Coordinates of C-alpha atoms in Angstrom, one line a residue:
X1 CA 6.3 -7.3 -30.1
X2 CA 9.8 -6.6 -29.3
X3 CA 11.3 -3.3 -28.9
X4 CA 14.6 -1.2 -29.6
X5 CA 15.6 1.2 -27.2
X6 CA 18.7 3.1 -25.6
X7 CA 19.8 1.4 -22.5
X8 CA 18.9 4.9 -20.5
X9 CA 15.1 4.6 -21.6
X10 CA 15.4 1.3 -20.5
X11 CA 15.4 2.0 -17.0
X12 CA 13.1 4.2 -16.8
X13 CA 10.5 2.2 -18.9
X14 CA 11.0 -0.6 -16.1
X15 CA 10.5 1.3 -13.4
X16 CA 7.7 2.2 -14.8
X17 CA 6.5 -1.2 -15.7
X18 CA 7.3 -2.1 -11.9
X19 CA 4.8 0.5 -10.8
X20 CA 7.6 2.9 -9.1
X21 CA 5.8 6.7 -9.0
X22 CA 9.0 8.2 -7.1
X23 CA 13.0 7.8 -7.1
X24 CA 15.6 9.4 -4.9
X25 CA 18.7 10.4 -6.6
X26 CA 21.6 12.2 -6.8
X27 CA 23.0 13.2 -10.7
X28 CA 26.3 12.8 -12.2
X29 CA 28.6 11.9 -15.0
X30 CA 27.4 8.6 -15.2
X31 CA 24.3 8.6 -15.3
X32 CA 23.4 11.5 -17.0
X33 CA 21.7 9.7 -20.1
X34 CA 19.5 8.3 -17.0
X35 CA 18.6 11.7 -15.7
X36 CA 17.8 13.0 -19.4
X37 CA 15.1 10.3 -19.7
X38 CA 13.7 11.1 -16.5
X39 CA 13.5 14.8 -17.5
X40 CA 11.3 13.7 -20.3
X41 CA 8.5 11.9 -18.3
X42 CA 6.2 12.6 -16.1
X43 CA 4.9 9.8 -14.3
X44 CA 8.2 9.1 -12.4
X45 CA 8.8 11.4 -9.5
X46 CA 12.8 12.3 -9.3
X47 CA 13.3 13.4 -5.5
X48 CA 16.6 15.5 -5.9
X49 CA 18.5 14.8 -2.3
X50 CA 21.4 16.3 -1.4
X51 CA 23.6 13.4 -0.3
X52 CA 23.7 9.9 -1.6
X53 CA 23.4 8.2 2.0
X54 CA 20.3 10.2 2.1
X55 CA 18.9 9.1 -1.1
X56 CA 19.3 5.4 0.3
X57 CA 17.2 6.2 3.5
X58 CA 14.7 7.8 1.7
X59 CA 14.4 4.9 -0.1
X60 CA 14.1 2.9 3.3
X61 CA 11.9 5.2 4.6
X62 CA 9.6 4.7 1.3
X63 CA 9.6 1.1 1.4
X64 CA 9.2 0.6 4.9
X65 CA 6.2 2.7 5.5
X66 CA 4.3 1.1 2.2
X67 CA 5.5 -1.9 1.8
X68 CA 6.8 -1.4 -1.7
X69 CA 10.3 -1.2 -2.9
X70 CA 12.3 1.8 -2.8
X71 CA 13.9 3.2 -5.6
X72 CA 17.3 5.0 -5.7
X73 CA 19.8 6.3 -8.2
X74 CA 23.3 7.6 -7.8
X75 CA 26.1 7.8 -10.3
X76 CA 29.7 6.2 -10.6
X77 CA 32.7 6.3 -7.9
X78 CA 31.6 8.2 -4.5
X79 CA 27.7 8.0 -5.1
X80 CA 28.4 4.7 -5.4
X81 CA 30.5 4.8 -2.1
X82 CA 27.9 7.0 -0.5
X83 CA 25.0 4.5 -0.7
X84 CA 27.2 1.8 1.3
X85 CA 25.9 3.1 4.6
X86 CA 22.4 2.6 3.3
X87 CA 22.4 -0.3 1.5
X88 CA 23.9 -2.1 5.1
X89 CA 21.3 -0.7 7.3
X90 CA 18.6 -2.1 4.5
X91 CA 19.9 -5.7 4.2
X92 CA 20.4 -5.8 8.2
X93 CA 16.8 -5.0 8.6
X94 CA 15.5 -6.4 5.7
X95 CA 14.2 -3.5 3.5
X96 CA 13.4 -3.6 0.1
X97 CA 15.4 -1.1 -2.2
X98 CA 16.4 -1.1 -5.5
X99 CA 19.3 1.3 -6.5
X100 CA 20.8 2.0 -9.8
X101 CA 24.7 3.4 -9.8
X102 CA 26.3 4.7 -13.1
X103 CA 29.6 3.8 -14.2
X104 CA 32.4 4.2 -15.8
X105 CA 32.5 3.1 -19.7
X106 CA 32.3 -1.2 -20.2
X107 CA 36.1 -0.4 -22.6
X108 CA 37.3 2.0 -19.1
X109 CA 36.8 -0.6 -16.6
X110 CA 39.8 -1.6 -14.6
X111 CA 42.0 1.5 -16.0
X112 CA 41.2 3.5 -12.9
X113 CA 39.6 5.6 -14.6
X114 CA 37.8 9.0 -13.2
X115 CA 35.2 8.5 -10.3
X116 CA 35.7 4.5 -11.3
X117 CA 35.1 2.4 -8.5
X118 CA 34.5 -1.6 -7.9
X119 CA 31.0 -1.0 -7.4
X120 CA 30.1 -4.7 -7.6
X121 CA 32.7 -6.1 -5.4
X122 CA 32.2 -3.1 -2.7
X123 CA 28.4 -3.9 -2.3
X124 CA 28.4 -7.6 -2.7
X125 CA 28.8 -7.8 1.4
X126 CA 25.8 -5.5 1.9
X127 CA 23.2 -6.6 -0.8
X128 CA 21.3 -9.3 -1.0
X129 CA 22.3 -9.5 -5.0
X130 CA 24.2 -6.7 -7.3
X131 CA 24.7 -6.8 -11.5
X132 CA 27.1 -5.1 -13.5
X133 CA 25.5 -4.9 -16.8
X134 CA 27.9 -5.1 -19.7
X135 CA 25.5 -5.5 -22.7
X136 CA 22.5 -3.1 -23.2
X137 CA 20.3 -6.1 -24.6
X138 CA 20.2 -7.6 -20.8
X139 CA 19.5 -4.5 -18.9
X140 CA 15.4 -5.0 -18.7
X141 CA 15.8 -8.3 -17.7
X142 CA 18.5 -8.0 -15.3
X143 CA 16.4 -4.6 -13.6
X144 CA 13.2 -6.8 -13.4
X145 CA 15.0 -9.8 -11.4
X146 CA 16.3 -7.0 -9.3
X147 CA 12.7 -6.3 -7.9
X148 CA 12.0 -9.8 -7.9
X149 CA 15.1 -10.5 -5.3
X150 CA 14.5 -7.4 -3.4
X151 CA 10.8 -8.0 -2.6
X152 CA 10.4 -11.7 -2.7
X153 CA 11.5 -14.3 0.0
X154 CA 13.6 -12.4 2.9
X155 CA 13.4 -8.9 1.3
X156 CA 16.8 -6.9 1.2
X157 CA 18.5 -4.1 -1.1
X158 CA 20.1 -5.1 -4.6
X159 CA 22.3 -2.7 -6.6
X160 CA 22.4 -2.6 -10.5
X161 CA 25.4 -1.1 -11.7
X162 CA 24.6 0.6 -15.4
X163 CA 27.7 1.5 -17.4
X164 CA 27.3 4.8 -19.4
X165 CA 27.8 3.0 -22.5
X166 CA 25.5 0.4 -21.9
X167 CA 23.1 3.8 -20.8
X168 CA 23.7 5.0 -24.7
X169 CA 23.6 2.4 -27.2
X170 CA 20.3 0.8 -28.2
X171 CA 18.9 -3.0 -27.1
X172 CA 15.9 -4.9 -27.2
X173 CA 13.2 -4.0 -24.1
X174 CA 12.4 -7.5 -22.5
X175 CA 8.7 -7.0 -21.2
X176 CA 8.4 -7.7 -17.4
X177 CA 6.0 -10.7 -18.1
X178 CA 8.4 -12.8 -20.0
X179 CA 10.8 -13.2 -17.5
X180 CA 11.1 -16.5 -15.1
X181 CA 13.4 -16.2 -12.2
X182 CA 15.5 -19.2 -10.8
X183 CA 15.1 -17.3 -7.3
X184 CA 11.7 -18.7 -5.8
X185 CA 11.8 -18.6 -1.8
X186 CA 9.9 -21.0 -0.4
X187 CA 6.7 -19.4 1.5
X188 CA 4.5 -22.3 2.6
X189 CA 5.3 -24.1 5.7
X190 CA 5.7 -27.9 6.3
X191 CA 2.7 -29.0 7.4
X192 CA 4.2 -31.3 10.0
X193 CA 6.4 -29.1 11.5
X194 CA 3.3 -26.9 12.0
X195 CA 1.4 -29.5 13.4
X196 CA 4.0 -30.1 15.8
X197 CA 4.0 -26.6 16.8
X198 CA -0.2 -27.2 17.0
X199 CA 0.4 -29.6 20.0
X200 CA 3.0 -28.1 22.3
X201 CA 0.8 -25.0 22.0
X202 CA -1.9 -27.5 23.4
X203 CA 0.3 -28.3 25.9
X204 CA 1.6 -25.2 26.9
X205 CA 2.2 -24.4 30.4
X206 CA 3.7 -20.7 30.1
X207 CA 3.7 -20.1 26.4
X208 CA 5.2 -16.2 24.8
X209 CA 4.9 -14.8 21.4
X210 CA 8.0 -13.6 20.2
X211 CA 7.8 -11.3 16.9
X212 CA 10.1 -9.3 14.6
X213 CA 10.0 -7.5 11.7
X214 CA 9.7 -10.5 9.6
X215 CA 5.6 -10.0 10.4
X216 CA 5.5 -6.7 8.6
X217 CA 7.6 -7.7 5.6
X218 CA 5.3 -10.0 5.3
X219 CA 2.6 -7.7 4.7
X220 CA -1.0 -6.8 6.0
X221 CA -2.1 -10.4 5.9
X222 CA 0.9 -11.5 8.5
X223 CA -0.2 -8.7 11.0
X224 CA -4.0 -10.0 10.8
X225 CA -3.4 -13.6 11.3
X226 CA -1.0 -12.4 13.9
X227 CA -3.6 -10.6 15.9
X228 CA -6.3 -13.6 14.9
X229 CA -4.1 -15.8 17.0
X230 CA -2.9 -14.0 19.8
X231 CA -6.8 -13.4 20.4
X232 CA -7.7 -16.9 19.6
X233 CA -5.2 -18.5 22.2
X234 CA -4.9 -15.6 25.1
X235 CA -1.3 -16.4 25.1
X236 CA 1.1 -12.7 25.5
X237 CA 3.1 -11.3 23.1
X238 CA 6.1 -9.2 22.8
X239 CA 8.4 -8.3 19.8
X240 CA 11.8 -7.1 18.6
X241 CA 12.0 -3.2 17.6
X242 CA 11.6 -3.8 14.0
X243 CA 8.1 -5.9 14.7
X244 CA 6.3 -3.1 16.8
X245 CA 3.1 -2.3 15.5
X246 CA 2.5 -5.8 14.1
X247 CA -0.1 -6.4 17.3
X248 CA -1.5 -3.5 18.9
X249 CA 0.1 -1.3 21.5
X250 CA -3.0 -1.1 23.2
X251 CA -4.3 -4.6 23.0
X252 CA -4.3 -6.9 26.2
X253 CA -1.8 -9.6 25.4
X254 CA 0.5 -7.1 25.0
X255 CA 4.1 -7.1 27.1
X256 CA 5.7 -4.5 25.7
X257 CA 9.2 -4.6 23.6
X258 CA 11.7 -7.2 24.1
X259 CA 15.1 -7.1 25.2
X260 CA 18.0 -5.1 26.4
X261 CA 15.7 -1.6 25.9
X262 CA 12.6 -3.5 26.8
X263 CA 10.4 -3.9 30.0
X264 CA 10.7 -6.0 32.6
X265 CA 7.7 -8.1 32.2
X266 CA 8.7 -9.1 28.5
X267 CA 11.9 -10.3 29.2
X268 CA 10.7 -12.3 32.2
X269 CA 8.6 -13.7 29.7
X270 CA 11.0 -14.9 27.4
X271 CA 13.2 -16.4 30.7
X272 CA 10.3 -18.4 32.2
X273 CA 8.5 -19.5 29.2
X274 CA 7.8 -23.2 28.7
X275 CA 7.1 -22.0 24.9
X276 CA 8.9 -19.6 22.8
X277 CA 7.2 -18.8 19.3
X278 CA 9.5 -17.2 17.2
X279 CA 7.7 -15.1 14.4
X280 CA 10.0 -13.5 11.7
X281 CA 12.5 -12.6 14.2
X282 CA 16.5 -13.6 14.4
X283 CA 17.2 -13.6 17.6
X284 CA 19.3 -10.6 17.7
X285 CA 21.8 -10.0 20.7
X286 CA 19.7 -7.2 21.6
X287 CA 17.6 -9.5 22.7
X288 CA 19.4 -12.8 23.9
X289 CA 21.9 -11.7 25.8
X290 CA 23.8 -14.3 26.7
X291 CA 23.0 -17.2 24.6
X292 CA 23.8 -20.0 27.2
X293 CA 21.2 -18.4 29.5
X294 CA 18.6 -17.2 27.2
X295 CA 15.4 -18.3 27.6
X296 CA 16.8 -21.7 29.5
X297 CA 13.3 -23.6 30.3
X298 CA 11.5 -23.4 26.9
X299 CA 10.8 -25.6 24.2
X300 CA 11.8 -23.3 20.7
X301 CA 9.7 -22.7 17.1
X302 CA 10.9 -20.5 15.0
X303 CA 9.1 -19.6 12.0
X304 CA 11.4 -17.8 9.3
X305 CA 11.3 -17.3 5.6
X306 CA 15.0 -17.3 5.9
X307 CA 17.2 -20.9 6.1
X308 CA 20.2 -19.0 7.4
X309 CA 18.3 -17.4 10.1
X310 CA 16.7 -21.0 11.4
X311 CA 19.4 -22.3 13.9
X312 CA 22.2 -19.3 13.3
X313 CA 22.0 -18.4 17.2
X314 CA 19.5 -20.4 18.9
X315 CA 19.1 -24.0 18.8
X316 CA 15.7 -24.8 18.1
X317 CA 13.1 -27.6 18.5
X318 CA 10.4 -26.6 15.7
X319 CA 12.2 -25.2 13.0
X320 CA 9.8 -23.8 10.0
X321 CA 10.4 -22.2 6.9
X322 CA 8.4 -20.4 5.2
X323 CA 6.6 -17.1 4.6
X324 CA 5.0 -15.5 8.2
X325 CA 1.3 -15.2 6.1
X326 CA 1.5 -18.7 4.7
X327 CA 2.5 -20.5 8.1
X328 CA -0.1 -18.6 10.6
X329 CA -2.8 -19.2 7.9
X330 CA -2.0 -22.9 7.9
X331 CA -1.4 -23.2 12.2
X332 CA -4.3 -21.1 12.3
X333 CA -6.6 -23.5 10.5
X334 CA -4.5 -26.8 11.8
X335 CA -5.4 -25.3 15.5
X336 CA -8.8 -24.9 15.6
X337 CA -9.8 -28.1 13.2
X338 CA -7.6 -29.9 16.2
X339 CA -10.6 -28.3 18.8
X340 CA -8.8 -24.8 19.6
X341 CA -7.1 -26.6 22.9
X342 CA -4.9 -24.2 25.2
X343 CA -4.6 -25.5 28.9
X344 CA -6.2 -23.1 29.8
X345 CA -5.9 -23.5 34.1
X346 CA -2.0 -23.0 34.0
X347 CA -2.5 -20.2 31.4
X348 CA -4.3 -18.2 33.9
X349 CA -1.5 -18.9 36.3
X350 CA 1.0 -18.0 34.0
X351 CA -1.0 -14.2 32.9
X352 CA -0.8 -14.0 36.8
X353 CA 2.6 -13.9 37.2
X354 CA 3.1 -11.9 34.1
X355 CA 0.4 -9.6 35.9
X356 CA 2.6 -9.6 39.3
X357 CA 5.7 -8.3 37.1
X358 CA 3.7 -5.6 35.3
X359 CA 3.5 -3.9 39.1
X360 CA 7.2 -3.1 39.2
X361 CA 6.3 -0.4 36.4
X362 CA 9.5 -0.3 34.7
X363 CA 9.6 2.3 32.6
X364 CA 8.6 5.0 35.9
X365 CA 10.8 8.0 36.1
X366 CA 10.6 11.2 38.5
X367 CA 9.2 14.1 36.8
X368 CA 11.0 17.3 37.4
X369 CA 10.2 20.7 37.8
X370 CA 12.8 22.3 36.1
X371 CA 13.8 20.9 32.8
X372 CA 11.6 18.7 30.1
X373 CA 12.4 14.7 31.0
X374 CA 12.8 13.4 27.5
X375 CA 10.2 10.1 28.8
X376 CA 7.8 13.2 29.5
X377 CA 8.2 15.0 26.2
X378 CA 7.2 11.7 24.3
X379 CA 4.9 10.7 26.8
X380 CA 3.5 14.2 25.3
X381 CA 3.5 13.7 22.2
X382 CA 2.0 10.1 22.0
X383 CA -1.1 11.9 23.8
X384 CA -1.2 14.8 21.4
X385 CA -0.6 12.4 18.3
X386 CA -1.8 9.2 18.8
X387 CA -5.2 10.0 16.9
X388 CA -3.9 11.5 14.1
X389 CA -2.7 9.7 10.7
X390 CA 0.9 9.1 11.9
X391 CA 4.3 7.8 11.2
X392 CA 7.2 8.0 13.1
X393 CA 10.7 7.8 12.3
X394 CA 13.7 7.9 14.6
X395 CA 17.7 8.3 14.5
X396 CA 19.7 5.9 16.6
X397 CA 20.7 6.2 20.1
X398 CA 19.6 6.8 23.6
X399 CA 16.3 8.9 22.0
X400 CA 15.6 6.0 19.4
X401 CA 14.6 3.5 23.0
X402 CA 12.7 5.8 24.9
X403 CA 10.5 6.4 21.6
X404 CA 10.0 3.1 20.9
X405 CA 9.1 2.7 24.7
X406 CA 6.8 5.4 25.5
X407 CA 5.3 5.8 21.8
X408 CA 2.3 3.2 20.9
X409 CA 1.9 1.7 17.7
X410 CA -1.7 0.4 16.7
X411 CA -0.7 -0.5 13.2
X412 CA 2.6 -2.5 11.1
X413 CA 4.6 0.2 8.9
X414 CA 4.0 3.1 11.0
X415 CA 7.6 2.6 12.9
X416 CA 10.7 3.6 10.8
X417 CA 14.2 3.1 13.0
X418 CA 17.2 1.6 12.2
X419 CA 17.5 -1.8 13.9
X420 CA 20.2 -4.0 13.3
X421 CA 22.9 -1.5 11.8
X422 CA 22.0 1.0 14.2
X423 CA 22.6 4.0 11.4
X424 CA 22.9 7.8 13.2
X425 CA 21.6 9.7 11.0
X426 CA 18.5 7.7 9.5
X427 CA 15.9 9.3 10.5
X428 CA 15.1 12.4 8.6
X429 CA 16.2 11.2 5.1
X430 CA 13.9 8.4 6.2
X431 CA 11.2 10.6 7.4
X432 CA 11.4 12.4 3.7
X433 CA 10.5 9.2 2.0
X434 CA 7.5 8.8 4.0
X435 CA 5.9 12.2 4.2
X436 CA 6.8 12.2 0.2
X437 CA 4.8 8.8 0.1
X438 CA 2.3 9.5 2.4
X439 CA 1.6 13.5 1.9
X440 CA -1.3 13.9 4.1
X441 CA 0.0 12.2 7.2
X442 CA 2.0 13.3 10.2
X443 CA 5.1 12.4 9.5
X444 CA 7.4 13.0 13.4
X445 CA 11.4 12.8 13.4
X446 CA 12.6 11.5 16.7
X447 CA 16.4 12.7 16.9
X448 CA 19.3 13.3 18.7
X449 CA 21.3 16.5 18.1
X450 CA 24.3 14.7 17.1
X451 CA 22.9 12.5 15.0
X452 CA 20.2 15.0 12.9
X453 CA 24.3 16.4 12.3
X454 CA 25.0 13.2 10.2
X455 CA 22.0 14.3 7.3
X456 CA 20.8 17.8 8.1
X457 CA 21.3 18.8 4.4
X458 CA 18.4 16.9 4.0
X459 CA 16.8 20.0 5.3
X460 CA 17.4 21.4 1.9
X461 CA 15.6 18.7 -0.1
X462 CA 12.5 18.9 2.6
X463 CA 12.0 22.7 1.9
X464 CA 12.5 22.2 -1.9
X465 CA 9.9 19.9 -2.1
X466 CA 7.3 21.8 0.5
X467 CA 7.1 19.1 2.6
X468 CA 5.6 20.0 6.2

């Protein structure tokens, strides 16, 4: 049965069709028939912020710490503008948000009109895919491929841009389960290519796990199989600062974060390794340095749900695309039908000398007696916390590396930082969307004075909403 609706009740039907119980936002002019159908329901949560840039980071914060998309809506011109920041620092590290932007009547378009901007061509750098919708019978549609492109394949931010028009007159509601998208990402590896991977893990003299954030986006599953395999082989790990959390802090293959920030023994590792396993990571400059001399001795896999990731930086030997879940489930079961083989005499070499570095104790600082050492005031707080239900979020800077140094993380989606954008001022907007999605946890802010400047008027929209 088809239905007629204004294009404003539109939205907010397919949010609620996509299962989305909270959105950030920020009202104005153009989106006011938006808001006035919000206003009329209950089983949408509108989280009034007080800055666009904020609403975008809560959104991150949202999405990152349940693995479901954040939702975010601003209006025409500079809300638009404002979410830039955001929507950058989401497609740099992968996060999947979803924001709606008013704008300016379809017949005002191009006149320069008041708080008109070129929404579309301003955020088609720093989405993964943005719509203007000009007719109001396309607008379900069009919003339910938007959570389709955000969450499925690599996931990333995508922007619908609603004029107010288009918000007022009346269209036909598409239901969510008609729709078939072109976009369908390839998630299962080639079996070959795995099974290549199979036998130079057989022959593996000094092999090294190397994981990113592409394990978490690829949900629960990925972390499992992750730690099923690490276990399974006894070869280390170490990961990017987007993938902490993905294997255990505390767990015996561990080395510790990778590259410029990380330890020693990690990026020792990664130099003298024979086999480098990449797992949803991209090989970042953080951690490669330079590329002529990175990682110099090792034959290269990389498994990536992204083709433009595969051979961007790093030349590689075992290139496989495919979803992080799909491909360990099939190497996993391609690894032990082949007899479970690791050799098994130079592996215990090879945790020797990984042992040997571990003495240098890289991260050792002198204590003082007369003011707090930052390394001891989060060495503190990981003792006093580290039982409790917690998520941390950070800011960027100097602060952001010692937490992600001296804090543990046991669990995937408990780490909320900006990575690849490196974004002052993430952190507590971010911090918001968690404790507002998780209401019972602790919910810690790591930050540095100048950057809690960049979004302290978040402080208002924390205390509106009682949140500890």
């Amino acid at each position: 049965m088809t239905r007629q609706m204004t294009g404003a009740k539109m939205v907010v039907q397919a949010l609620k069709d996509q299962g989305v119980d909270t959105v950030f936002g920020y009202p104005g002019g153009a989106v006011l028939p938006i808001y006035d159908e919000i206003f009329q329901q209950n089983d949408i949560k509108h989280v009034l912020v007080r800055h666009e840039q904020g609403a975008i980071h809560a959104a991150e914060g949202y999405a990152r710490s349940t693995g479901k998309p954040g939702v975010a809506l601003v209006t025409s011109g500079p809300g638009a503008t404002n979410a830039v920041t955001g929507l950058t620092d989401a497609l740099m590290d992968s996060i999947p948000i979803v924001v709606f932007s008013g704008q300016v009547p379809t017949f005002m378009i191009g006149s320069d009109a008041f708080q008109e901007a070129d929404t579309v061509g301003i955020t088609r750098p720093c989405t993964k895919h943005n719509w203007l919708v000009k007719e109001t019978d396309t607008l379900s549609s069009t919003i339910h491929e938007a959570f389709h492109v955000a969450t499925s394949g690599r996931p990333g931010p995508v922007l619908v841009d609603i004029p107010k028009d288009v918000q007022f007159a009346t269209g036909t509601y598409a239901e969510k389960t008609k729709r078939k998208s072109h976009y369908q990402p390839q998630v299962k590896g080639d079996i070959d290519a795995i099974t290549d991977l199979v036998k130079a893990m057989e022959k593996a003299k000094r092999p090294v796990f190397y994981t990113g954030g592409g394990v978490i986006n690829s949900g629960t599953a990925a972390s499992q199989l992750l730690r099923e395999l690490v276990e399974a082989t006894g070869f280390p790990i170490t990961s990017t600062l987007m993938g902490l959390g993905a294997y255990p802090a505390s767990g015996d293959k561990w080395l510790g974060m990778l590259g410029m920030h990380g330890l020693y023994e990690a990026n020792m590792a990664m130099h003298d390794c024979d086999l480098l396993i990449n797992i949803g990571a991209r090989f970042d400059d953080r951690i490669t340095g330079l590329i002529s001399e990175f990682s110099p001795k090792s034959k290269k896999a990389h498994i990536d749900i992204d083709a433009s990731s595969i051979n961007k930086v790093i030349h590689v030997d075992i290139p496989i695309l495919g979803d992080v879940a799909h491909v360990l489930e099939d190497l996993l079961k391609i690894w032990k039908s082949r007899g479970r083989v690791t050799d098994k005499e130079n592996l215990a070499k090879w945790w020797a000398k990984i042992n040997e570095w571990k003495t240098v104790e890289c991260l050792n600082y002198r204590n003082s007696d007369t003011v707090i050492k930052p390394q001891y005031a989060l060495q503190r707080l990981e003792a006093l916390t580290k039982d409790r239900d917690r998520y941390i979020t950070t800011e960027v800077g100097q602060h952001q590396m010692w937490a992600a140094q001296f804090l543990g993380f046991e669990d995937p989606n408990r780490w909320m930082t900006s990575g690849g954008l490196g974004t002052m001022g993430y952190g507590f907007p971010a911090s918001i969307g968690v404790q507002l999605a998780h209401p019972d946890a602790l919910v810690i802010n790591v930050a540095g004075e100048a950057s809690w400047l960049m979004n302290m008027q978040e402080l208002g929209t924390a205390i509106q909403y009682r949140l500890p």
